[in-house]
Amino acid sequence: MEQLRKPIDTLRSVLQFKPIETDPVARRLARCANVADLRAVAKRRLPRGVFDYIDGGAEDEATLAENTRAFGDITFRPRVLRDVGVVDATSTLLGRAVPFPLALAPTGFTRIADPAGELAVARAAERAGLPYTLSTMGTQSIEAVRAVSSGRLWFQVYVWRDRGLVADMVARAAAADYEALVITVDTAVLGRRERDVRRGFSLPPKIGLGTLVDGALHPAWTRGLLSSDPIRFANVAGSTGLDGTTAVSLAEYVSAQFDPSLSWRDIEWFRSIWNGPIVIKGVQTVEDAVISADLGIEAIALSNHGGRQLDHAPSPVSLIAPVVDAIGGRAEIICDGGVRRGSDIVKAIAAGASACMVGRAYLYALGAAGERGVDRCLSMLHDDVRRTMALIGATDIAGVDRSLITGS
Ligand SMILES: Cc1cc2nc3c(=O)[nH]c(=O)nc-3n(C[C@H](O)[C@H](O)[C@H](O)COP(=O)(O)O)c2cc1C
């Protein structure tokens, strides 16, 4: 007996049973320590075609990989003994305060990841105090998103052939008190996403045998889809007279709308119909950043559409320093693409960006655990930013400068 006491005491001192978590979403989230974990859960829960639509990029996906990898070219030069007892990541974006320098990028067809889609993401963004950008290709309307959020909303537009339709959406965004117009300029034609080609994946998804099998293997996702309203391009539908039931012809209508003749003159046209700040999204060279700044654009999102358009385009993070050196403080610079950790955001800020944008990070979270997943993703990124700042010896965003990195 005496012999047993010692091992039992030792065992007792190290054994610690956590209470059993009965909430499945909390259980799922408890196992996610970072965005890569959220991605892994989303991959399990979503049908393959849906996951690949979110996760994939154009052609060989070289740019998709490079967007994230390029953050690895930057290393920190951490300063120590700098009293980081209080670290404040508060910053400004388009002149207004944000708790940390991040905005949520527009993603079309968000309801494919979770039935609440854009409404869930907009609510989570408001709770986090961050701007949320609704896509023209959104599956919730401009007005429906405003109805669930009194936070900062931006509206993303394409320069489409049907300018009347675009002007109508811009007017609706203004009426619904959206703060900024985000004009996406990297889509003269649609990029070729070969995962979607291989799977025959289309938007909205067409139901074939493959889709049925995929759906049966992912019953939770299928239940969510079948118990909610039909997924449709909510903003375009209203304006075209096409409704959700003609979704396929609507998708054809939309892809015919991409206008290869778009030019800088079109940006001036937007200025004439929109009074608020404009963000140009999809700038990929110093020259185009200079033109944007010369036009008085308020913010430039360095972006290659998350590697979904032109493969072998440069990573956004590699463009920050040359663009900032060329245009000075004439426009805010947003780094959009490849951000998976708060340390990526800190690197971008140190290189000279005003903020970052994330797309896939919140989509993985939405697919993994719905709205609570997005809350979790945004709070993880915020915590990461503060922790990274403490570890490099910066107590505020103004102190995050190029002296704290090498390789930008
Ligand atoms: C599934 C998906 C849909 C997207 N839809 C749009 C869109 O409708 N409009 C747009 O301007 N960008 C769209 N993007 C690009 C994002 O706004 C953003 O540029 C990109 O996701 C940033 O890269 P990240 O995913 O690595 O953060 C989409 C991206 C994804 C992943």
PDB file of C-alpha atoms in Angstrom, residues 133-347:
ATOM      1  CA  THR A 133     -17.027  44.861 -47.059  1.00  0.00           C
ATOM      2  CA  LEU A 134     -20.108  43.435 -48.762  1.00  0.00           C
ATOM      3  CA  SER A 135     -19.467  42.059 -52.245  1.00  0.00           C
ATOM      4  CA  THR A 136     -21.563  42.923 -55.282  1.00  0.00           C
ATOM      5  CA  MET A 137     -21.735  39.133 -55.641  1.00  0.00           C
ATOM      6  CA  GLY A 138     -23.040  38.867 -52.070  1.00  0.00           C
ATOM      7  CA  THR A 139     -25.811  36.473 -51.162  1.00  0.00           C
ATOM      8  CA  GLN A 140     -27.451  38.948 -48.785  1.00  0.00           C
ATOM      9  CA  SER A 141     -28.658  42.333 -49.928  1.00  0.00           C
ATOM     10  CA  ILE A 142     -27.143  45.735 -49.160  1.00  0.00           C
ATOM     11  CA  GLU A 143     -30.196  46.537 -47.043  1.00  0.00           C
ATOM     12  CA  ALA A 144     -30.346  43.164 -45.229  1.00  0.00           C
ATOM     13  CA  VAL A 145     -26.728  43.504 -44.110  1.00  0.00           C
ATOM     14  CA  ARG A 146     -27.337  47.052 -42.892  1.00  0.00           C
ATOM     15  CA  ALA A 147     -30.403  45.802 -40.984  1.00  0.00           C
ATOM     16  CA  VAL A 148     -28.246  43.533 -38.813  1.00  0.00           C
ATOM     17  CA  SER A 149     -25.271  45.869 -38.348  1.00  0.00           C
ATOM     18  CA  SER A 150     -24.886  49.434 -37.241  1.00  0.00           C
ATOM     19  CA  GLY A 151     -21.122  49.066 -37.683  1.00  0.00           C
ATOM     20  CA  ARG A 152     -18.852  50.211 -40.484  1.00  0.00           C
ATOM     21  CA  LEU A 153     -19.876  48.759 -43.835  1.00  0.00           C
ATOM     22  CA  TRP A 154     -18.092  49.156 -47.161  1.00  0.00           C
ATOM     23  CA  PHE A 155     -19.601  48.133 -50.489  1.00  0.00           C
ATOM     24  CA  GLN A 156     -17.546  46.479 -53.227  1.00  0.00           C
ATOM     25  CA  VAL A 157     -18.352  47.089 -56.886  1.00  0.00           C
ATOM     26  CA  TYR A 158     -17.030  45.885 -60.191  1.00  0.00           C
ATOM     27  CA  VAL A 159     -16.844  48.129 -63.222  1.00  0.00           C
ATOM     28  CA  TRP A 160     -19.576  46.333 -65.128  1.00  0.00           C
ATOM     29  CA  ARG A 161     -20.915  46.888 -68.638  1.00  0.00           C
ATOM     30  CA  ASP A 162     -24.346  47.791 -67.304  1.00  0.00           C
ATOM     31  CA  ARG A 163     -23.445  51.105 -65.661  1.00  0.00           C
ATOM     32  CA  GLY A 164     -27.091  51.718 -64.806  1.00  0.00           C
ATOM     33  CA  LEU A 165     -27.081  48.591 -62.649  1.00  0.00           C
ATOM     34  CA  VAL A 166     -23.819  49.630 -60.955  1.00  0.00           C
ATOM     35  CA  ALA A 167     -25.107  53.176 -60.336  1.00  0.00           C
ATOM     36  CA  ASP A 168     -28.275  51.717 -58.838  1.00  0.00           C
ATOM     37  CA  MET A 169     -26.297  49.545 -56.385  1.00  0.00           C
ATOM     38  CA  VAL A 170     -24.050  52.482 -55.458  1.00  0.00           C
ATOM     39  CA  ALA A 171     -27.137  54.604 -54.721  1.00  0.00           C
ATOM     40  CA  ARG A 172     -28.568  51.817 -52.544  1.00  0.00           C
ATOM     41  CA  ALA A 173     -25.277  51.584 -50.622  1.00  0.00           C
ATOM     42  CA  ALA A 174     -25.306  55.347 -50.027  1.00  0.00           C
ATOM     43  CA  ALA A 175     -28.945  55.213 -48.879  1.00  0.00           C
ATOM     44  CA  ALA A 176     -28.068  52.395 -46.455  1.00  0.00           C
ATOM     45  CA  ASP A 177     -25.233  54.481 -44.998  1.00  0.00           C
ATOM     46  CA  TYR A 178     -22.313  52.447 -46.281  1.00  0.00           C
ATOM     47  CA  GLU A 179     -19.092  54.270 -45.540  1.00  0.00           C
ATOM     48  CA  ALA A 180     -16.832  53.531 -48.498  1.00  0.00           C
ATOM     49  CA  LEU A 181     -16.920  52.201 -52.022  1.00  0.00           C
ATOM     50  CA  VAL A 182     -14.376  49.482 -52.798  1.00  0.00           C
ATOM     51  CA  ILE A 183     -13.788  49.280 -56.551  1.00  0.00           C
ATOM     52  CA  THR A 184     -12.264  45.961 -57.608  1.00  0.00           C
ATOM     53  CA  VAL A 185     -10.104  46.481 -60.690  1.00  0.00           C
ATOM     54  CA  ASP A 186      -8.317  43.156 -61.177  1.00  0.00           C
ATOM     55  CA  THR A 187     -11.198  41.430 -62.957  1.00  0.00           C
ATOM     56  CA  ALA A 188     -11.138  42.665 -66.564  1.00  0.00           C
ATOM     57  CA  VAL A 189     -11.944  39.017 -67.267  1.00  0.00           C
ATOM     58  CA  LEU A 190     -12.467  36.172 -64.807  1.00  0.00           C
ATOM     59  CA  GLY A 191      -9.407  34.186 -63.667  1.00  0.00           C
ATOM     60  CA  ARG A 192      -9.313  30.454 -64.351  1.00  0.00           C
ATOM     61  CA  ARG A 193      -9.713  28.555 -61.084  1.00  0.00           C
ATOM     62  CA  GLU A 194      -8.854  25.066 -62.157  1.00  0.00           C
ATOM     63  CA  ARG A 195     -10.109  23.257 -59.046  1.00  0.00           C
ATOM     64  CA  ASP A 196     -13.569  24.544 -59.967  1.00  0.00           C
ATOM     65  CA  VAL A 197     -13.061  23.544 -63.613  1.00  0.00           C
ATOM     66  CA  ARG A 198     -12.060  19.998 -62.624  1.00  0.00           C
ATOM     67  CA  ARG A 199     -15.038  19.591 -60.306  1.00  0.00           C
ATOM     68  CA  GLY A 200     -17.447  21.258 -62.697  1.00  0.00           C
ATOM     69  CA  PHE A 201     -18.229  23.635 -59.834  1.00  0.00           C
ATOM     70  CA  SER A 202     -20.439  26.552 -60.803  1.00  0.00           C
ATOM     71  CA  LEU A 203     -22.110  29.360 -58.954  1.00  0.00           C
ATOM     72  CA  PRO A 204     -24.806  28.873 -57.906  1.00  0.00           C
ATOM     73  CA  PRO A 205     -23.950  25.171 -57.592  1.00  0.00           C
ATOM     74  CA  LYS A 206     -25.736  22.934 -60.044  1.00  0.00           C
ATOM     75  CA  ILE A 207     -26.964  19.702 -58.558  1.00  0.00           C
ATOM     76  CA  GLY A 208     -25.442  16.701 -60.310  1.00  0.00           C
ATOM     77  CA  LEU A 209     -24.546  13.236 -59.072  1.00  0.00           C
ATOM     78  CA  GLY A 210     -21.190  14.444 -57.728  1.00  0.00           C
ATOM     79  CA  THR A 211     -22.867  17.256 -55.767  1.00  0.00           C
ATOM     80  CA  LEU A 212     -25.411  14.841 -54.314  1.00  0.00           C
ATOM     81  CA  VAL A 213     -22.706  12.448 -53.110  1.00  0.00           C
ATOM     82  CA  ASP A 214     -20.639  15.334 -51.763  1.00  0.00           C
ATOM     83  CA  GLY A 215     -23.711  16.678 -49.951  1.00  0.00           C
ATOM     84  CA  ALA A 216     -24.585  13.289 -48.468  1.00  0.00           C
ATOM     85  CA  LEU A 217     -21.074  13.000 -47.080  1.00  0.00           C
ATOM     86  CA  HIS A 218     -21.446  16.392 -45.376  1.00  0.00           C
ATOM     87  CA  PRO A 219     -24.909  16.189 -43.805  1.00  0.00           C
ATOM     88  CA  ALA A 220     -24.568  19.182 -41.463  1.00  0.00           C
ATOM     89  CA  TRP A 221     -23.766  21.493 -44.367  1.00  0.00           C
ATOM     90  CA  THR A 222     -26.538  19.997 -46.507  1.00  0.00           C
ATOM     91  CA  ARG A 223     -29.096  20.386 -43.680  1.00  0.00           C
ATOM     92  CA  GLY A 224     -28.117  24.062 -43.342  1.00  0.00           C
ATOM     93  CA  LEU A 225     -28.446  24.622 -47.078  1.00  0.00           C
ATOM     94  CA  LEU A 226     -31.812  22.913 -47.390  1.00  0.00           C
ATOM     95  CA  SER A 227     -33.338  24.628 -44.356  1.00  0.00           C
ATOM     96  CA  SER A 228     -32.503  28.164 -45.501  1.00  0.00           C
ATOM     97  CA  ASP A 229     -33.666  30.442 -48.332  1.00  0.00           C
ATOM     98  CA  PRO A 230     -32.280  29.708 -51.804  1.00  0.00           C
ATOM     99  CA  ILE A 231     -28.786  31.116 -52.293  1.00  0.00           C
ATOM    100  CA  ARG A 232     -28.781  33.877 -54.887  1.00  0.00           C
ATOM    101  CA  PHE A 233     -26.893  36.992 -55.879  1.00  0.00           C
ATOM    102  CA  ALA A 234     -29.055  39.160 -53.645  1.00  0.00           C
ATOM    103  CA  ASN A 235     -27.977  42.561 -54.955  1.00  0.00           C
ATOM    104  CA  VAL A 236     -27.941  41.878 -58.648  1.00  0.00           C
ATOM    105  CA  ALA A 237     -31.179  39.891 -58.604  1.00  0.00           C
ATOM    106  CA  GLY A 238     -33.336  42.816 -57.509  1.00  0.00           C
ATOM    107  CA  SER A 239     -31.936  45.116 -60.143  1.00  0.00           C
ATOM    108  CA  THR A 240     -32.229  42.829 -63.137  1.00  0.00           C
ATOM    109  CA  GLY A 241     -35.708  41.494 -62.751  1.00  0.00           C
ATOM    110  CA  LEU A 242     -34.149  38.027 -62.489  1.00  0.00           C
ATOM    111  CA  ASP A 243     -35.017  36.326 -59.240  1.00  0.00           C
ATOM    112  CA  GLY A 244     -33.474  33.501 -57.234  1.00  0.00           C
ATOM    113  CA  THR A 245     -35.259  30.843 -59.240  1.00  0.00           C
ATOM    114  CA  THR A 246     -33.446  31.911 -62.392  1.00  0.00           C
ATOM    115  CA  ALA A 247     -30.123  31.822 -60.601  1.00  0.00           C
ATOM    116  CA  VAL A 248     -28.239  30.030 -63.343  1.00  0.00           C
ATOM    117  CA  SER A 249     -29.182  32.532 -66.001  1.00  0.00           C
ATOM    118  CA  LEU A 250     -28.334  35.228 -63.483  1.00  0.00           C
ATOM    119  CA  ALA A 251     -24.815  33.779 -63.109  1.00  0.00           C
ATOM    120  CA  GLU A 252     -24.456  33.862 -66.880  1.00  0.00           C
ATOM    121  CA  TYR A 253     -25.720  37.429 -66.901  1.00  0.00           C
ATOM    122  CA  VAL A 254     -23.162  38.363 -64.238  1.00  0.00           C
ATOM    123  CA  SER A 255     -20.174  36.816 -65.984  1.00  0.00           C
ATOM    124  CA  ALA A 256     -21.162  38.608 -69.197  1.00  0.00           C
ATOM    125  CA  GLN A 257     -21.024  41.845 -67.201  1.00  0.00           C
ATOM    126  CA  PHE A 258     -17.242  41.867 -66.655  1.00  0.00           C
ATOM    127  CA  ASP A 259     -16.014  44.649 -68.899  1.00  0.00           C
ATOM    128  CA  PRO A 260     -12.548  44.268 -70.410  1.00  0.00           C
ATOM    129  CA  SER A 261     -12.676  47.858 -71.663  1.00  0.00           C
ATOM    130  CA  LEU A 262     -12.576  49.308 -68.156  1.00  0.00           C
ATOM    131  CA  SER A 263     -10.113  52.169 -67.691  1.00  0.00           C
ATOM    132  CA  TRP A 264      -9.109  54.904 -65.265  1.00  0.00           C
ATOM    133  CA  ARG A 265     -11.880  57.120 -66.735  1.00  0.00           C
ATOM    134  CA  ASP A 266     -14.361  54.747 -65.089  1.00  0.00           C
ATOM    135  CA  ILE A 267     -12.874  55.541 -61.704  1.00  0.00           C
ATOM    136  CA  GLU A 268     -13.635  59.214 -62.320  1.00  0.00           C
ATOM    137  CA  TRP A 269     -17.205  58.199 -63.148  1.00  0.00           C
ATOM    138  CA  PHE A 270     -17.479  56.528 -59.709  1.00  0.00           C
ATOM    139  CA  ARG A 271     -16.303  59.770 -58.118  1.00  0.00           C
ATOM    140  CA  SER A 272     -19.205  61.545 -59.813  1.00  0.00           C
ATOM    141  CA  ILE A 273     -21.804  59.166 -58.343  1.00  0.00           C
ATOM    142  CA  TRP A 274     -20.317  58.531 -54.866  1.00  0.00           C
ATOM    143  CA  ASN A 275     -19.587  61.158 -52.213  1.00  0.00           C
ATOM    144  CA  GLY A 276     -17.648  59.080 -49.685  1.00  0.00           C
ATOM    145  CA  PRO A 277     -14.156  57.598 -49.643  1.00  0.00           C
ATOM    146  CA  ILE A 278     -13.049  55.247 -52.421  1.00  0.00           C
ATOM    147  CA  VAL A 279     -10.788  52.208 -52.062  1.00  0.00           C
ATOM    148  CA  ILE A 280      -9.214  50.847 -55.274  1.00  0.00           C
ATOM    149  CA  LYS A 281      -8.750  47.113 -54.796  1.00  0.00           C
ATOM    150  CA  GLY A 282      -6.443  45.163 -57.047  1.00  0.00           C
ATOM    151  CA  VAL A 283      -3.482  47.515 -57.562  1.00  0.00           C
ATOM    152  CA  GLN A 284      -0.367  45.414 -58.267  1.00  0.00           C
ATOM    153  CA  THR A 285       2.335  47.847 -59.393  1.00  0.00           C
ATOM    154  CA  VAL A 286       3.930  51.061 -58.172  1.00  0.00           C
ATOM    155  CA  GLU A 287       2.849  52.806 -61.395  1.00  0.00           C
ATOM    156  CA  ASP A 288      -0.855  52.091 -60.823  1.00  0.00           C
ATOM    157  CA  ALA A 289      -0.557  53.084 -57.161  1.00  0.00           C
ATOM    158  CA  VAL A 290       0.849  56.447 -58.305  1.00  0.00           C
ATOM    159  CA  ILE A 291      -2.058  56.938 -60.750  1.00  0.00           C
ATOM    160  CA  SER A 292      -4.520  56.104 -57.948  1.00  0.00           C
ATOM    161  CA  ALA A 293      -2.859  58.608 -55.617  1.00  0.00           C
ATOM    162  CA  ASP A 294      -2.828  61.254 -58.373  1.00  0.00           C
ATOM    163  CA  LEU A 295      -6.589  60.726 -58.774  1.00  0.00           C
ATOM    164  CA  GLY A 296      -7.022  61.447 -55.063  1.00  0.00           C
ATOM    165  CA  ILE A 297      -8.151  57.920 -54.160  1.00  0.00           C
ATOM    166  CA  GLU A 298      -8.380  57.633 -50.357  1.00  0.00           C
ATOM    167  CA  ALA A 299      -7.074  54.059 -50.018  1.00  0.00           C
ATOM    168  CA  ILE A 300      -5.286  51.562 -52.247  1.00  0.00           C
ATOM    169  CA  ALA A 301      -5.739  47.867 -51.571  1.00  0.00           C
ATOM    170  CA  LEU A 302      -2.637  46.094 -52.879  1.00  0.00           C
ATOM    171  CA  SER A 303      -4.289  42.877 -53.959  1.00  0.00           C
ATOM    172  CA  ASN A 304      -4.298  40.079 -56.511  1.00  0.00           C
ATOM    173  CA  HIS A 305      -7.770  38.865 -55.475  1.00  0.00           C
ATOM    174  CA  GLY A 306      -6.233  36.310 -53.134  1.00  0.00           C
ATOM    175  CA  GLY A 307      -4.429  34.641 -56.058  1.00  0.00           C
ATOM    176  CA  ARG A 308      -7.731  33.950 -57.835  1.00  0.00           C
ATOM    177  CA  GLN A 309      -7.185  36.087 -60.935  1.00  0.00           C
ATOM    178  CA  LEU A 310      -3.725  36.395 -62.574  1.00  0.00           C
ATOM    179  CA  ASP A 311      -1.325  33.666 -61.520  1.00  0.00           C
ATOM    180  CA  HIS A 312       2.285  34.837 -61.000  1.00  0.00           C
ATOM    181  CA  ALA A 313       1.170  38.281 -59.883  1.00  0.00           C
ATOM    182  CA  PRO A 314       3.313  39.777 -57.093  1.00  0.00           C
ATOM    183  CA  SER A 315       2.388  39.222 -53.459  1.00  0.00           C
ATOM    184  CA  PRO A 316       0.712  42.266 -51.861  1.00  0.00           C
ATOM    185  CA  VAL A 317       3.145  42.343 -48.937  1.00  0.00           C
ATOM    186  CA  SER A 318       6.144  42.657 -51.277  1.00  0.00           C
ATOM    187  CA  LEU A 319       4.578  45.768 -52.846  1.00  0.00           C
ATOM    188  CA  ILE A 320       4.013  47.728 -49.647  1.00  0.00           C
ATOM    189  CA  ALA A 321       7.463  49.308 -49.217  1.00  0.00           C
ATOM    190  CA  PRO A 322       7.970  50.331 -52.876  1.00  0.00           C
ATOM    191  CA  VAL A 323       4.432  51.748 -53.089  1.00  0.00           C
ATOM    192  CA  VAL A 324       4.730  53.663 -49.814  1.00  0.00           C
ATOM    193  CA  ASP A 325       8.094  55.049 -50.933  1.00  0.00           C
ATOM    194  CA  ALA A 326       6.533  56.214 -54.215  1.00  0.00           C
ATOM    195  CA  ILE A 327       3.325  57.830 -52.958  1.00  0.00           C
ATOM    196  CA  GLY A 328       4.227  58.858 -49.413  1.00  0.00           C
ATOM    197  CA  GLY A 329       1.165  59.529 -47.297  1.00  0.00           C
ATOM    198  CA  ARG A 330      -1.085  60.509 -50.203  1.00  0.00           C
ATOM    199  CA  ALA A 331      -3.319  57.418 -49.807  1.00  0.00           C
ATOM    200  CA  GLU A 332      -3.805  54.734 -47.191  1.00  0.00           C
ATOM    201  CA  ILE A 333      -2.276  51.404 -48.179  1.00  0.00           C
ATOM    202  CA  ILE A 334      -4.148  48.197 -47.408  1.00  0.00           C
ATOM    203  CA  CYS A 335      -2.346  44.871 -47.785  1.00  0.00           C
ATOM    204  CA  ASP A 336      -4.908  42.317 -49.021  1.00  0.00           C
ATOM    205  CA  GLY A 337      -3.900  38.680 -49.496  1.00  0.00           C
ATOM    206  CA  GLY A 338      -2.195  35.876 -47.633  1.00  0.00           C
ATOM    207  CA  VAL A 339      -2.824  37.144 -44.089  1.00  0.00           C
ATOM    208  CA  ARG A 340      -3.218  34.155 -41.796  1.00  0.00           C
ATOM    209  CA  ARG A 341      -1.726  35.440 -38.537  1.00  0.00           C
ATOM    210  CA  GLY A 342      -1.621  38.638 -36.534  1.00  0.00           C
ATOM    211  CA  SER A 343       2.144  38.688 -37.009  1.00  0.00           C
ATOM    212  CA  ASP A 344       1.479  39.057 -40.773  1.00  0.00           C
ATOM    213  CA  ILE A 345      -0.556  42.180 -39.989  1.00  0.00           C
ATOM    214  CA  VAL A 346       2.266  43.572 -37.820  1.00  0.00           C
ATOM    215  CA  LYS A 347       4.800  42.924 -40.605  1.00  0.00           C
TER     216      LYS A 347
END
